[in-house]
Tab-separated table of C-alpha atoms and ligand atoms in Angstrom:
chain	number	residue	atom	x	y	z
A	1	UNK	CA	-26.314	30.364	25.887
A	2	UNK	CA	-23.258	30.348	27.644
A	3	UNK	CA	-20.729	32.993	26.584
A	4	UNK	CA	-17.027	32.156	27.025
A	5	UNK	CA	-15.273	35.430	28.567
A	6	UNK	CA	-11.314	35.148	28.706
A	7	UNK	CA	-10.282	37.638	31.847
A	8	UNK	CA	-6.409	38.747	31.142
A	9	UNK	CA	-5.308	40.318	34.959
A	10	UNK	CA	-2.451	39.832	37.036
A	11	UNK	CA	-4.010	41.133	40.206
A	12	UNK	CA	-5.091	37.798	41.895
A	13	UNK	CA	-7.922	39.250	44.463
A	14	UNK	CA	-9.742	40.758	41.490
A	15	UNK	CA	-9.389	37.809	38.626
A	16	UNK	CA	-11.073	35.649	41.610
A	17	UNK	CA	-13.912	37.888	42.727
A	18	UNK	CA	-14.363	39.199	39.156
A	19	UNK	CA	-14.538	35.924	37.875
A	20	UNK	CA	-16.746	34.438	40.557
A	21	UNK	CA	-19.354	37.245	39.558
A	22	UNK	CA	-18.914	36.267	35.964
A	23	UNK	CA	-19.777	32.584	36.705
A	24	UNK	CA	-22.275	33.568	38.767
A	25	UNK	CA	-24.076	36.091	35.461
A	26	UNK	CA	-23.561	32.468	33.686
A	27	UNK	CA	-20.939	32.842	31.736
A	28	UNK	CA	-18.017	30.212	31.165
A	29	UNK	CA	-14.703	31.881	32.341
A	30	UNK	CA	-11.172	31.031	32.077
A	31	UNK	CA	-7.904	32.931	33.365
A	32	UNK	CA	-4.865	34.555	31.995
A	33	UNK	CA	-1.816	36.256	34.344
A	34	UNK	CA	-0.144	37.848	31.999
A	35	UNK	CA	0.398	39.461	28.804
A	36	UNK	CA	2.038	36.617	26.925
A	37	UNK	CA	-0.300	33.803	28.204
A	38	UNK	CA	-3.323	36.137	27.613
A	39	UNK	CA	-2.199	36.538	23.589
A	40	UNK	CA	-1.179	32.835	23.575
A	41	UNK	CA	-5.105	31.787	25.110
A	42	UNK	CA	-7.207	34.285	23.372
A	43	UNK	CA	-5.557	33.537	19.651
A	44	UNK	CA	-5.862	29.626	20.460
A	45	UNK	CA	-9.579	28.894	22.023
A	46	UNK	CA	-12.423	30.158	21.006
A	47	UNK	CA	-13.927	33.114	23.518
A	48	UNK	CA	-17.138	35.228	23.001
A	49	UNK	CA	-15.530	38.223	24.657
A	50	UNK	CA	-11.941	39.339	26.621
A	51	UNK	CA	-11.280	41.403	29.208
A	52	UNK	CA	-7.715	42.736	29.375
A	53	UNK	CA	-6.214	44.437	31.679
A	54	UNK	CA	-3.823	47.158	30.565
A	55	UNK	CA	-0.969	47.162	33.231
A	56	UNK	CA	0.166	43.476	32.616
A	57	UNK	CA	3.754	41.692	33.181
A	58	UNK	CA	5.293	40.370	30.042
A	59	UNK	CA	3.280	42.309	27.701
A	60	UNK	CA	0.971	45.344	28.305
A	61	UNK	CA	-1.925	44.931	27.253
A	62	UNK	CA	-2.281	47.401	24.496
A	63	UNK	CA	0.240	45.386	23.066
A	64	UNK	CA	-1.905	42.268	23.794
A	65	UNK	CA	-5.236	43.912	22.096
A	66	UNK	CA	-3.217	44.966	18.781
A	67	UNK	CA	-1.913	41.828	18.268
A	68	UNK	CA	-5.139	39.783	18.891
A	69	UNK	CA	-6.337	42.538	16.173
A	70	UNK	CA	-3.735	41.459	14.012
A	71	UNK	CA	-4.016	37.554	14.191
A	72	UNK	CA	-7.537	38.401	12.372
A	73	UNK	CA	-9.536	37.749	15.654
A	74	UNK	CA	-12.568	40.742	15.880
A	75	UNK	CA	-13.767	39.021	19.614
A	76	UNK	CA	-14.475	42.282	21.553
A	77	UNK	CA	-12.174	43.593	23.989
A	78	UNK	CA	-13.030	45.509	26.809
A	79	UNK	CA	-9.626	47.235	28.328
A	80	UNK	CA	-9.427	47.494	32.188
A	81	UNK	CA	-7.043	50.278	32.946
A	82	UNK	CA	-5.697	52.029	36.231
A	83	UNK	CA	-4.868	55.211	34.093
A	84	UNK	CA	-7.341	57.903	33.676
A	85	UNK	CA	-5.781	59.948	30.828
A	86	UNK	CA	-8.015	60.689	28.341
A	87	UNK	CA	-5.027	59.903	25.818
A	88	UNK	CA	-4.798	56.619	26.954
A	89	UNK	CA	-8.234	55.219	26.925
A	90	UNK	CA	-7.856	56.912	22.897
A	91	UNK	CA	-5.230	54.911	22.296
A	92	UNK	CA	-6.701	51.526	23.508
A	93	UNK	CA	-9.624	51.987	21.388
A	94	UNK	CA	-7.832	52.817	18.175
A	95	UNK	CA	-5.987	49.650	18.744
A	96	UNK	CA	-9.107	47.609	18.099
A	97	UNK	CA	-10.604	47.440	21.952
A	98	UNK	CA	-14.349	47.966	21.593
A	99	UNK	CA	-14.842	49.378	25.169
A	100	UNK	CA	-12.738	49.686	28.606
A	101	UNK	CA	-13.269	50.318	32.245
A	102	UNK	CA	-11.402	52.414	34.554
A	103	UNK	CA	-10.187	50.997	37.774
A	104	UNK	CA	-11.691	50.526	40.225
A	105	UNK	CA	-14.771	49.874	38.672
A	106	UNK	CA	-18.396	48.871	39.927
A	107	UNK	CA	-18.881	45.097	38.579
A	108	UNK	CA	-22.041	45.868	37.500
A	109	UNK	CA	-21.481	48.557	34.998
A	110	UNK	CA	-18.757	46.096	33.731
A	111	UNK	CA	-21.395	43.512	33.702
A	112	UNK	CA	-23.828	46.143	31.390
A	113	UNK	CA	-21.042	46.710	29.061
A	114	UNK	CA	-19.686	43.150	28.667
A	115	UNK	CA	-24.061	42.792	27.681
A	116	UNK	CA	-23.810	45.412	25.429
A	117	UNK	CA	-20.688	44.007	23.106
A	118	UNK	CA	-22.431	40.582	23.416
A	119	UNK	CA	-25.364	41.645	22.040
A	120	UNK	CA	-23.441	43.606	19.264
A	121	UNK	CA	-21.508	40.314	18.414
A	122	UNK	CA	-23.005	39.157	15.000
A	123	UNK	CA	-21.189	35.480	15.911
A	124	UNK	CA	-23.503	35.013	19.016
A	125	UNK	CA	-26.832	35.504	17.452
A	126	UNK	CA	-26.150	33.964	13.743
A	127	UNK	CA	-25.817	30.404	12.684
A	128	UNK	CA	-22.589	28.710	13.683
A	129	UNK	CA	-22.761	25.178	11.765
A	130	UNK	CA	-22.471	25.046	8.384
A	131	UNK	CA	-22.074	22.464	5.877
A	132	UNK	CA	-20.625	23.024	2.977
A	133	UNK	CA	-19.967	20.453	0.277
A	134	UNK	CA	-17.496	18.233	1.890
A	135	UNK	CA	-16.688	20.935	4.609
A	136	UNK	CA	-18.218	21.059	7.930
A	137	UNK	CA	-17.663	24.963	9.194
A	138	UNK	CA	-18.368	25.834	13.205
A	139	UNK	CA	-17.516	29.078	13.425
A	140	UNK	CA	-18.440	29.118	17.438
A	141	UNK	CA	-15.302	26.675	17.476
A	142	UNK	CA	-13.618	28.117	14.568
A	143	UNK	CA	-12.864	24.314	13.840
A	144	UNK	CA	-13.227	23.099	9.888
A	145	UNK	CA	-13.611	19.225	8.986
A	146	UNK	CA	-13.181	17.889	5.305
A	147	UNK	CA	-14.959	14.913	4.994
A	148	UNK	CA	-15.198	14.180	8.854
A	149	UNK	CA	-10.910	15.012	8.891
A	150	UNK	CA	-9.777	18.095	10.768
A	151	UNK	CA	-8.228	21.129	8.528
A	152	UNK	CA	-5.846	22.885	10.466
A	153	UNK	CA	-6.690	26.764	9.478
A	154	UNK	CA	-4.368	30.295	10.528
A	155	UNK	CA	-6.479	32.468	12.534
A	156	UNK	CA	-6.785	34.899	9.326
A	157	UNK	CA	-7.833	31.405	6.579
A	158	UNK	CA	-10.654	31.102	9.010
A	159	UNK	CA	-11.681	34.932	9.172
A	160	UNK	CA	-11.353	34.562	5.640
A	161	UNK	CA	-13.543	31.334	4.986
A	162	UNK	CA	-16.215	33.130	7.241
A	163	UNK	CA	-16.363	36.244	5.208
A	164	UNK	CA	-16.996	34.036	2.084
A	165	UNK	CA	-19.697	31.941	4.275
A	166	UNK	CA	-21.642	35.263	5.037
A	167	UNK	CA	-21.552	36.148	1.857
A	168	UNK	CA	-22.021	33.093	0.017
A	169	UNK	CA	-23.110	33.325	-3.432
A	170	UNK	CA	-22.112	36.803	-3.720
A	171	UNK	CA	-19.235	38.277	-6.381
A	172	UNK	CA	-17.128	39.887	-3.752
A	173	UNK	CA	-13.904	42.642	-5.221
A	174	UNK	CA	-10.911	42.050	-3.872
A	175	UNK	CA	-11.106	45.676	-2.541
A	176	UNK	CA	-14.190	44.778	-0.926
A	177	UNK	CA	-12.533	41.546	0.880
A	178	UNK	CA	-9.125	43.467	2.287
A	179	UNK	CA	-11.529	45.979	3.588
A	180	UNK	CA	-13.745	44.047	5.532
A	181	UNK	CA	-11.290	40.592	6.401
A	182	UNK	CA	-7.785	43.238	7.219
A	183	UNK	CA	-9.289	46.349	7.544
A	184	UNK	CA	-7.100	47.835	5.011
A	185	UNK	CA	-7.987	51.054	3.045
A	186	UNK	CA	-8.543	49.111	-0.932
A	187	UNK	CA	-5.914	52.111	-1.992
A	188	UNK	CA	-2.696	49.617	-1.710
A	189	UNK	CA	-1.424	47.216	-4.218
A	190	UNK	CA	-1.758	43.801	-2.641
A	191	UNK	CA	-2.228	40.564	-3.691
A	192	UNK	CA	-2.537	39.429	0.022
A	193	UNK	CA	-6.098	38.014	-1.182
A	194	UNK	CA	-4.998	36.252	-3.721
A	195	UNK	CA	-2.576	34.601	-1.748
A	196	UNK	CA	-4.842	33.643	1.573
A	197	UNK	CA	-7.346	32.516	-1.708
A	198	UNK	CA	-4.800	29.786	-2.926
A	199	UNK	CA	-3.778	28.645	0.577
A	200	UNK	CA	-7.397	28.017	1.302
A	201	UNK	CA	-7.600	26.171	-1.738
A	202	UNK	CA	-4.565	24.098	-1.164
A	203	UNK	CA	-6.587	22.727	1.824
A	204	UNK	CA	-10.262	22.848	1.199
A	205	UNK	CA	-10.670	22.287	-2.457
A	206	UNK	CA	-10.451	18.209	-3.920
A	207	UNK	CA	-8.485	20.080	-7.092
A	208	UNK	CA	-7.426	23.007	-5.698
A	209	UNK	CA	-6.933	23.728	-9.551
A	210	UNK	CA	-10.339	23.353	-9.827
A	211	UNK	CA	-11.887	25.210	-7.361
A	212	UNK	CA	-15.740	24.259	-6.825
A	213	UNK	CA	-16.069	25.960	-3.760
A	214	UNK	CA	-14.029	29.465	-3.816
A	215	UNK	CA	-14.946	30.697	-7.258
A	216	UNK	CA	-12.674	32.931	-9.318
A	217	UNK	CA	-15.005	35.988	-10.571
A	218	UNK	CA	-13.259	37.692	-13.167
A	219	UNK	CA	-11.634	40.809	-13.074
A	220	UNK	CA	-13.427	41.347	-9.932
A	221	UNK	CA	-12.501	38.890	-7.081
A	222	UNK	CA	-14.213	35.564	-5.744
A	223	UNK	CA	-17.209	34.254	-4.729
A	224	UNK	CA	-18.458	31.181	-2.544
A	225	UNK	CA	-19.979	28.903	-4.410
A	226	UNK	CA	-23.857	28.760	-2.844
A	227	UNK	CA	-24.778	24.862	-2.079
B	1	LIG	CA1	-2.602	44.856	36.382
């Protein structure tokens, strides 16, 4: 299978050897400069993996890696940083980067650790097609059809829709949902389910006040209906 990897670096000698060695493991590659067009690519296309660098113009890349975090994307993220505190690197990871790389690196213990979050990555060895009444689900391409037509999803609808595919047929808590879809600690008041629930509805469901798909369970939260 061929992995896409999204490489976010400014630094022009090392986004064209580093990405020549990429291509040449087999993997499909594509380019960002900067900060802004990094965010802009890896929230738009579909990628297996990013690396981003940390010292970026526009927008750093720490920046960059939170907000990928928050636009509901969980691709991994390796960091490539020039700075060696210990502080630093800390900080990277809490913002949702699953490994990084001090610079200058050797490519190939970047190459072992880009392996290592690949092989971690539940989307790359799972199913990617589903079907699902009158839905058609690739969660590769995070693209959704409704009978054949295109259903234009946020980034957090689809992250959404594939937590209730994984779990399909299961009563699933509210609690239980914000945890695993935002991450959030089930302690806060927030009908931020609910509402992502109803918008999903609004495009996926022939009644939306009806729902055969995304069941109400009561008192509890929703399930998927199984097919
Ligand atoms: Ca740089």
């Amino acid at each position: 299978m061929n992995e896409a990897i999204l490489l976010v670096e400014d630094e022009k000698n090392l986004r064209i050897t580093l990405g020549d060695r990429l291509r040449k493991e087999g993997y499909i590659v594509d380019f960002a400069t900067d900060g802004v067009e990094g965010l802009e690519k890896a929230t738009r296309l579909p990628f297996d993996l990013i690396i981003l660098d940390v010292m970026l113009p526009r927008r750093n890349g720490f920046d960059v890696c939170r907000d990928i975090r928050n636009a509901g994307l969980a691709t991994p993220i390796v960091l490539l940083t020039a700075r060696t505190e210990t502080v630093e690197k800390v900080l990277g990871l809490k913002l949702g980067a699953d490994d990084y790389v001090t610079k200058p690196f050797d490519s190939m213990e970047l190459l072992a650790r880009i392996e290592a979050l690949l092989r971690r990555a539940p989307m790359r060895t799972g199913q990617s097609l589903y079907q699902i009444g009158p839905l058609c689900v690739d969660t590769r391409r995070t693209t959704v059809t409704k009978e054949g037509k295109p259903v234009d999803l946020s980034a957090r609808e689809f992250q959404l829709l594939r937590y209730f595919i994984e779990h399909a047929g299961r009563s699933l808590s509210r609690d239980q949902i914000l945890k695993d879809v935002w991450g959030y600690e089930p302690d806060t008041f927030t009908r931020t389910v609910d509402v992502h629930v109803s918008s999903l509805r609004q495009k996926l469901e022939g009644d939306p006040k009806k729902p055969e798909l995304i069941l109400t369970v009561p008192g509890l939260g929703y399930k998927l209906q199984e097919q």
